[in-house]
mmCIF file of C-alpha atoms and ligand atoms in Angstrom:
data_model
loop_
_atom_site.group_PDB
_atom_site.id
_atom_site.type_symbol
_atom_site.label_atom_id
_atom_site.label_comp_id
_atom_site.label_asym_id
_atom_site.label_seq_id
_atom_site.Cartn_x
_atom_site.Cartn_y
_atom_site.Cartn_z
ATOM 1 C CA MET A 1 -1.853 9.328 -3.023
ATOM 2 C CA LEU A 2 1.320 8.403 -4.971
ATOM 3 C CA ASN A 3 0.116 10.839 -7.647
ATOM 4 C CA ALA A 4 1.187 13.644 -5.331
ATOM 5 C CA PHE A 5 4.814 12.876 -6.245
ATOM 6 C CA GLN A 6 6.555 13.621 -9.551
ATOM 7 C CA ARG A 7 8.590 10.403 -9.517
ATOM 8 C CA VAL A 8 8.250 7.336 -7.282
ATOM 9 C CA LEU A 9 10.551 4.292 -7.036
ATOM 10 C CA VAL A 10 9.010 0.994 -5.896
ATOM 11 C CA VAL A 11 11.539 -1.633 -4.805
ATOM 12 C CA CYS A 12 10.465 -5.296 -4.765
ATOM 13 C CA ALA A 13 12.613 -8.362 -4.140
ATOM 14 C CA VAL A 14 11.583 -10.722 -6.963
ATOM 15 C CA GLY A 15 10.065 -10.502 -10.434
ATOM 16 C CA ALA A 16 6.685 -11.920 -9.373
ATOM 17 C CA GLU A 17 6.279 -9.063 -6.866
ATOM 18 C CA ARG A 18 7.423 -6.465 -9.413
ATOM 19 C CA ASP A 19 4.908 -7.810 -11.963
ATOM 20 C CA ALA A 20 2.088 -7.718 -9.383
ATOM 21 C CA VAL A 21 2.848 -4.063 -8.569
ATOM 22 C CA VAL A 22 3.041 -3.182 -12.277
ATOM 23 C CA ARG A 23 -0.359 -4.845 -12.868
ATOM 24 C CA GLY A 24 -1.860 -2.562 -10.233
ATOM 25 C CA ILE A 25 -0.339 0.806 -11.058
ATOM 26 C CA THR A 26 -2.215 3.231 -13.237
ATOM 27 C CA ALA A 27 0.327 6.063 -13.259
ATOM 28 C CA GLY A 28 3.367 6.568 -15.463
ATOM 29 C CA HIS A 29 5.497 8.286 -12.861
ATOM 30 C CA VAL A 30 5.816 5.161 -10.688
ATOM 31 C CA GLU A 31 8.749 2.903 -11.603
ATOM 32 C CA VAL A 32 9.219 -0.591 -10.219
ATOM 33 C CA ILE A 33 12.396 -2.668 -9.815
ATOM 34 C CA ALA A 34 13.166 -6.146 -8.475
ATOM 35 C CA ALA A 35 16.417 -5.677 -6.555
ATOM 36 C CA GLY A 36 16.810 -9.149 -5.039
ATOM 37 C CA VAL A 37 16.089 -10.847 -1.730
ATOM 38 C CA GLY A 38 17.445 -9.507 1.558
ATOM 39 C CA PRO A 39 18.463 -6.108 2.937
ATOM 40 C CA ALA A 40 21.855 -5.911 1.211
ATOM 41 C CA ALA A 41 20.475 -6.528 -2.296
ATOM 42 C CA ALA A 42 17.616 -4.141 -1.561
ATOM 43 C CA ALA A 43 19.965 -1.376 -0.406
ATOM 44 C CA ALA A 44 22.310 -1.821 -3.375
ATOM 45 C CA GLY A 45 19.474 -1.783 -5.931
ATOM 46 C CA THR A 46 17.787 1.202 -4.309
ATOM 47 C CA ALA A 47 21.010 3.212 -4.067
ATOM 48 C CA PHE A 48 21.807 2.560 -7.738
ATOM 49 C CA ALA A 49 18.317 3.556 -8.929
ATOM 50 C CA LEU A 50 18.316 6.730 -6.805
ATOM 51 C CA ALA A 51 21.733 7.727 -8.131
ATOM 52 C CA GLU A 52 20.556 7.106 -11.710
ATOM 53 C CA GLY A 53 17.469 9.245 -11.130
ATOM 54 C CA ALA A 54 19.570 12.090 -9.730
ATOM 55 C CA ALA A 55 22.049 11.825 -12.627
ATOM 56 C CA GLN A 56 19.128 12.103 -15.085
ATOM 57 C CA GLY A 57 18.116 15.343 -13.378
ATOM 58 C CA ARG A 58 14.807 13.717 -12.394
ATOM 59 C CA PRO A 59 15.348 12.595 -8.810
ATOM 60 C CA TYR A 60 12.901 10.235 -7.119
ATOM 61 C CA GLU A 61 10.798 11.978 -4.474
ATOM 62 C CA LEU A 62 9.548 8.857 -2.684
ATOM 63 C CA VAL A 63 10.757 5.245 -2.351
ATOM 64 C CA VAL A 64 8.368 2.393 -1.530
ATOM 65 C CA SER A 65 9.588 -1.014 -0.369
ATOM 66 C CA ALA A 66 6.904 -3.464 -1.498
ATOM 67 C CA GLY A 67 6.212 -7.167 -1.640
ATOM 68 C CA ILE A 68 4.801 -10.100 0.211
ATOM 69 C CA GLY A 69 5.595 -10.795 3.845
ATOM 70 C CA GLY A 70 4.852 -12.825 6.921
ATOM 71 C CA GLY A 71 2.068 -11.473 9.142
ATOM 72 C CA PHE A 72 1.916 -11.454 12.944
ATOM 73 C CA ALA A 73 -1.573 -12.935 13.316
ATOM 74 C CA ALA A 74 -1.682 -12.044 17.016
ATOM 75 C CA HIS A 75 -1.407 -8.391 15.977
ATOM 76 C CA GLY A 76 -4.216 -8.635 13.433
ATOM 77 C CA ALA A 77 -2.268 -9.296 10.208
ATOM 78 C CA GLY A 78 -3.865 -12.285 8.504
ATOM 79 C CA VAL A 79 -3.090 -13.920 5.165
ATOM 80 C CA GLY A 80 -4.228 -11.690 2.285
ATOM 81 C CA ASP A 81 -4.156 -8.530 4.427
ATOM 82 C CA THR A 82 -2.228 -5.394 3.493
ATOM 83 C CA VAL A 83 0.078 -3.798 6.045
ATOM 84 C CA LEU A 84 1.893 -0.508 6.027
ATOM 85 C CA ALA A 85 4.970 0.235 8.099
ATOM 86 C CA ASP A 86 4.921 3.061 10.602
ATOM 87 C CA ARG A 87 8.479 1.927 11.482
ATOM 88 C CA LEU A 88 10.935 -0.078 9.345
ATOM 89 C CA VAL A 89 12.972 -2.027 11.867
ATOM 90 C CA ALA A 90 16.164 -4.071 11.446
ATOM 91 C CA ALA A 91 15.158 -6.854 13.834
ATOM 92 C CA ASP A 92 18.363 -8.869 13.715
ATOM 93 C CA LEU A 93 20.991 -6.148 13.318
ATOM 94 C CA GLY A 94 22.840 -6.124 16.615
ATOM 95 C CA ALA A 95 24.294 -8.568 19.098
ATOM 96 C CA THR A 96 23.054 -11.334 21.341
ATOM 97 C CA THR A 97 24.097 -10.806 24.956
ATOM 98 C CA PRO A 98 23.505 -12.767 28.155
ATOM 99 C CA ASP A 99 20.671 -10.288 28.782
ATOM 100 C CA GLY A 100 19.099 -10.807 25.366
ATOM 101 C CA PHE A 101 19.308 -9.039 22.006
ATOM 102 C CA ALA A 102 20.905 -5.591 21.800
ATOM 103 C CA SER A 103 20.182 -3.591 18.633
ATOM 104 C CA VAL A 104 22.821 -1.483 16.883
ATOM 105 C CA THR A 105 21.094 1.572 18.358
ATOM 106 C CA GLU A 106 21.626 0.220 21.866
ATOM 107 C CA LEU A 107 25.206 -0.694 20.950
ATOM 108 C CA GLY A 108 25.839 2.867 19.766
ATOM 109 C CA PHE A 109 26.419 2.046 16.075
ATOM 110 C CA GLY A 110 23.872 4.033 14.102
ATOM 111 C CA THR A 111 20.202 3.218 13.819
ATOM 112 C CA ALA A 112 18.107 0.076 13.718
ATOM 113 C CA GLU A 113 14.957 1.749 12.433
ATOM 114 C CA HIS A 114 13.574 4.336 10.048
ATOM 115 C CA VAL A 115 10.278 6.149 10.584
ATOM 116 C CA PRO A 116 8.313 7.268 7.503
ATOM 117 C CA PRO A 117 6.486 10.625 7.591
ATOM 118 C CA ALA A 118 3.288 10.109 9.615
ATOM 119 C CA ASP A 119 1.108 12.022 7.128
ATOM 120 C CA LEU A 120 2.270 9.749 4.292
ATOM 121 C CA VAL A 121 1.569 6.619 6.330
ATOM 122 C CA ARG A 122 -1.907 7.931 7.169
ATOM 123 C CA ALA A 123 -2.643 8.779 3.533
ATOM 124 C CA ALA A 124 -1.402 5.418 2.235
ATOM 125 C CA ALA A 125 -3.293 3.509 4.927
ATOM 126 C CA GLY A 126 -6.415 5.505 4.127
ATOM 127 C CA ALA A 127 -6.091 4.709 0.418
ATOM 128 C CA THR A 128 -5.464 0.985 0.899
ATOM 129 C CA GLY A 129 -7.283 0.156 4.138
ATOM 130 C CA ALA A 130 -3.993 -1.266 5.407
ATOM 131 C CA LEU A 131 -3.197 -2.139 8.977
ATOM 132 C CA THR A 132 -0.300 -0.034 10.260
ATOM 133 C CA GLY A 133 2.502 -1.015 12.615
ATOM 134 C CA ALA A 134 6.172 -1.887 12.706
ATOM 135 C CA VAL A 135 7.418 -4.048 9.823
ATOM 136 C CA LEU A 136 10.504 -6.012 10.783
ATOM 137 C CA THR A 137 13.352 -6.662 8.371
ATOM 138 C CA VAL A 138 15.072 -10.001 8.992
ATOM 139 C CA SER A 139 17.849 -11.806 7.150
ATOM 140 C CA THR A 140 16.452 -15.188 8.196
ATOM 141 C CA VAL A 141 12.759 -15.997 7.765
ATOM 142 C CA THR A 142 11.198 -16.930 11.108
ATOM 143 C CA GLY A 143 10.505 -20.667 11.226
ATOM 144 C CA THR A 144 9.729 -21.487 14.851
ATOM 145 C CA GLN A 145 7.180 -20.422 17.448
ATOM 146 C CA GLU A 146 10.031 -19.505 19.810
ATOM 147 C CA ARG A 147 11.532 -17.029 17.359
ATOM 148 C CA ALA A 148 8.110 -15.556 16.573
ATOM 149 C CA ALA A 149 7.486 -15.083 20.317
ATOM 150 C CA GLU A 150 10.905 -13.485 20.767
ATOM 151 C CA LEU A 151 10.142 -10.971 17.995
ATOM 152 C CA THR A 152 6.660 -10.096 19.262
ATOM 153 C CA GLY A 153 8.112 -9.753 22.759
ATOM 154 C CA ARG A 154 10.754 -7.362 21.499
ATOM 155 C CA TYR A 155 8.479 -5.469 19.077
ATOM 156 C CA PRO A 156 4.930 -5.491 20.509
ATOM 157 C CA GLY A 157 3.650 -3.282 17.652
ATOM 158 C CA ALA A 158 4.977 -5.479 14.851
ATOM 159 C CA VAL A 159 2.456 -6.403 12.159
ATOM 160 C CA ALA A 160 4.739 -8.176 9.660
ATOM 161 C CA GLU A 161 8.226 -9.349 8.841
ATOM 162 C CA ALA A 162 9.993 -9.348 5.477
ATOM 163 C CA MET A 163 13.577 -9.156 4.285
ATOM 164 C CA GLU A 164 14.127 -5.828 2.517
ATOM 165 C CA GLY A 165 12.442 -2.771 4.032
ATOM 166 C CA PHE A 166 15.263 -1.599 6.277
ATOM 167 C CA GLY A 167 17.793 -1.960 3.428
ATOM 168 C CA VAL A 168 15.627 0.163 1.142
ATOM 169 C CA ALA A 169 15.248 2.755 3.913
ATOM 170 C CA GLU A 170 18.986 2.886 4.602
ATOM 171 C CA ALA A 171 19.660 3.675 0.932
ATOM 172 C CA ALA A 172 16.875 6.265 0.746
ATOM 173 C CA ALA A 173 18.100 7.985 3.922
ATOM 174 C CA VAL A 174 21.439 8.905 2.292
ATOM 175 C CA PRO A 175 19.904 11.506 -0.105
ATOM 176 C CA GLY A 176 17.028 12.130 2.338
ATOM 177 C CA VAL A 177 14.237 10.626 0.244
ATOM 178 C CA PRO A 178 11.162 9.580 2.291
ATOM 179 C CA VAL A 179 10.312 5.884 2.403
ATOM 180 C CA LEU A 180 7.211 3.738 2.825
ATOM 181 C CA GLU A 181 6.880 -0.034 3.155
ATOM 182 C CA VAL A 182 3.806 -1.910 1.905
ATOM 183 C CA ARG A 183 3.455 -5.664 2.455
ATOM 184 C CA THR A 184 0.698 -8.089 1.657
ATOM 185 C CA VAL A 185 0.621 -11.136 3.883
ATOM 186 C CA SER A 186 1.407 -14.492 2.256
ATOM 187 C CA ASN A 187 1.944 -16.504 5.439
ATOM 188 C CA PRO A 188 1.770 -16.255 9.208
ATOM 189 C CA VAL A 189 5.050 -15.678 11.057
ATOM 190 C CA GLY A 190 5.655 -18.898 12.974
ATOM 191 C CA PRO A 191 6.585 -22.562 12.514
ATOM 192 C CA ARG A 192 7.841 -23.118 8.966
ATOM 193 C CA ASP A 193 5.187 -24.452 6.586
ATOM 194 C CA ARG A 194 6.181 -23.314 3.095
ATOM 195 C CA ALA A 195 3.296 -25.278 1.530
ATOM 196 C CA ALA A 196 0.857 -23.049 3.416
ATOM 197 C CA TRP A 197 2.181 -19.788 1.893
ATOM 198 C CA ARG A 198 -0.613 -18.203 -0.134
ATOM 199 C CA ILE A 199 1.574 -16.421 -2.670
ATOM 200 C CA PRO A 200 -1.016 -15.897 -5.456
ATOM 201 C CA ALA A 201 -3.460 -14.341 -2.960
ATOM 202 C CA ALA A 202 -0.750 -12.065 -1.569
ATOM 203 C CA LEU A 203 0.359 -11.025 -5.062
ATOM 204 C CA ALA A 204 -3.268 -10.256 -6.017
ATOM 205 C CA ALA A 205 -3.584 -8.132 -2.866
ATOM 206 C CA LEU A 206 -0.357 -6.342 -3.833
ATOM 207 C CA SER A 207 -1.849 -5.425 -7.230
ATOM 208 C CA THR A 208 -4.987 -4.118 -5.508
ATOM 209 C CA ALA A 209 -2.953 -2.078 -3.019
ATOM 210 C CA PHE A 210 -1.032 -0.344 -5.834
ATOM 211 C CA ALA A 211 -4.185 0.242 -7.860
ATOM 212 C CA ARG A 212 -5.531 2.111 -4.824
ATOM 213 C CA LEU A 213 -2.275 3.943 -4.137
ATOM 214 C CA THR A 214 -2.102 5.210 -7.729
ATOM 215 C CA ALA A 215 -5.838 5.867 -8.239
ATOM 216 C CA ASP A 216 -6.543 9.362 -9.529
ATOM 217 C CA THR A 217 -7.851 11.352 -6.567
ATOM 218 C CA GLY A 218 -7.488 14.705 -8.277
ATOM 219 C CA GLN A 219 -4.451 15.544 -6.141
ATOM 220 C CA GLY A 220 -1.634 15.853 -8.669
ATOM 221 C CA ALA A 221 2.008 16.607 -7.948
ATOM 222 C CA GLU A 222 1.376 20.348 -8.304
ATOM 223 C CA SER A 223 -1.006 20.429 -5.357
ATOM 224 C CA SER A 224 1.025 18.119 -3.137
ATOM 225 C CA SER A 225 1.471 19.042 0.491
ATOM 226 C CA TRP A 226 4.293 16.474 0.882
ATOM 227 C CA THR A 227 6.712 17.624 -1.789
HETATM 228 O O1 LIG B 301 7.560 -18.733 -5.376
HETATM 229 C C1 LIG B 301 6.991 -17.742 -5.834
HETATM 230 O O2 LIG B 301 6.177 -17.756 -6.771
HETATM 231 C C2 LIG B 301 7.238 -16.444 -5.198
HETATM 232 C C3 LIG B 301 6.564 -15.330 -5.655
HETATM 233 C C4 LIG B 301 6.778 -14.132 -5.037
HETATM 234 C C5 LIG B 301 7.678 -14.051 -3.963
HETATM 235 C C6 LIG B 301 8.334 -15.192 -3.538
HETATM 236 C C7 LIG B 301 9.278 -15.147 -2.429
HETATM 237 O O3 LIG B 301 9.665 -16.132 -1.850
HETATM 238 C C8 LIG B 301 9.747 -13.816 -2.080
HETATM 239 C C9 LIG B 301 10.633 -13.829 -0.872
HETATM 240 C C10 LIG B 301 10.250 -12.589 -0.143
HETATM 241 O O4 LIG B 301 9.125 -12.780 0.609
HETATM 242 C C11 LIG B 301 9.179 -12.015 1.750
HETATM 243 N N1 LIG B 301 8.601 -12.853 2.784
HETATM 244 C C12 LIG B 301 7.441 -13.514 2.654
HETATM 245 N N2 LIG B 301 7.113 -14.121 3.790
HETATM 246 C C13 LIG B 301 8.092 -13.860 4.665
HETATM 247 C C14 LIG B 301 8.287 -14.218 6.040
HETATM 248 O O5 LIG B 301 7.474 -14.916 6.690
HETATM 249 N N3 LIG B 301 9.412 -13.763 6.617
HETATM 250 C C15 LIG B 301 10.298 -12.999 5.961
HETATM 251 N N4 LIG B 301 10.144 -12.639 4.665
HETATM 252 C C16 LIG B 301 9.038 -13.058 4.027
HETATM 253 C C17 LIG B 301 10.624 -11.576 1.892
HETATM 254 O O6 LIG B 301 10.671 -10.174 1.866
HETATM 255 C C18 LIG B 301 11.365 -12.154 0.708
HETATM 256 O O7 LIG B 301 12.014 -11.234 -0.103
HETATM 257 C C19 LIG B 301 8.131 -16.397 -4.125
#
């Protein structure tokens, strides 16, 4: 389904994720960068790449935040699974109050989430077999059961957490470029157990997801209904 766009930017955090995406893609119009870990690095790298594309007179038409992530097992996202965001949510952008967490939206300072076009999410989920739901962007990886329970309590539809999606979406929103987020699950969200992260399996799943997203379905950019 990515073949429906003339030029696509995929933003990963680290080189291992970028290489896994590159191994999967079969189309020349999809470019992949590793912008660094966390929402600030992701936003800066995305903004720079989008500006470069526009300056070249070949603007990107779609941005995809991609990489490994933690899965909310209670919501069906197990290790090795692929998830696709129907909402990209900044889960720790706000304030703690005596009544609990208040997001920037509730505080009246902009937005704490971006919603990708529903038809794109459906098409990407159809191509990959991904589970869809909210993907949370956090600046601190969840490492306790209490924090995991707080997040699932606050975001009942959350399937995964990672550290970049919202930053990528913030940058893409400035020129109005649509965004997707694809994550493959390397670990469950919960008590910290770094030794249990299944990074090679998640990276292999990431390659598979991008092979499916860039497979030739006969729907080229000319016949796109999204562009
Ligand atoms: O050590 C390696 O070989 C390696 C290869 C690829 C990626 C990594 C990372 O550590 C990337 C950090 C990246 O992972 C995302 N992530 C993964 N699990 C979680 C999680 O449970 N909570 C939040 N973020 C997670 C995150 O987006 C980081 O950018 C290492």
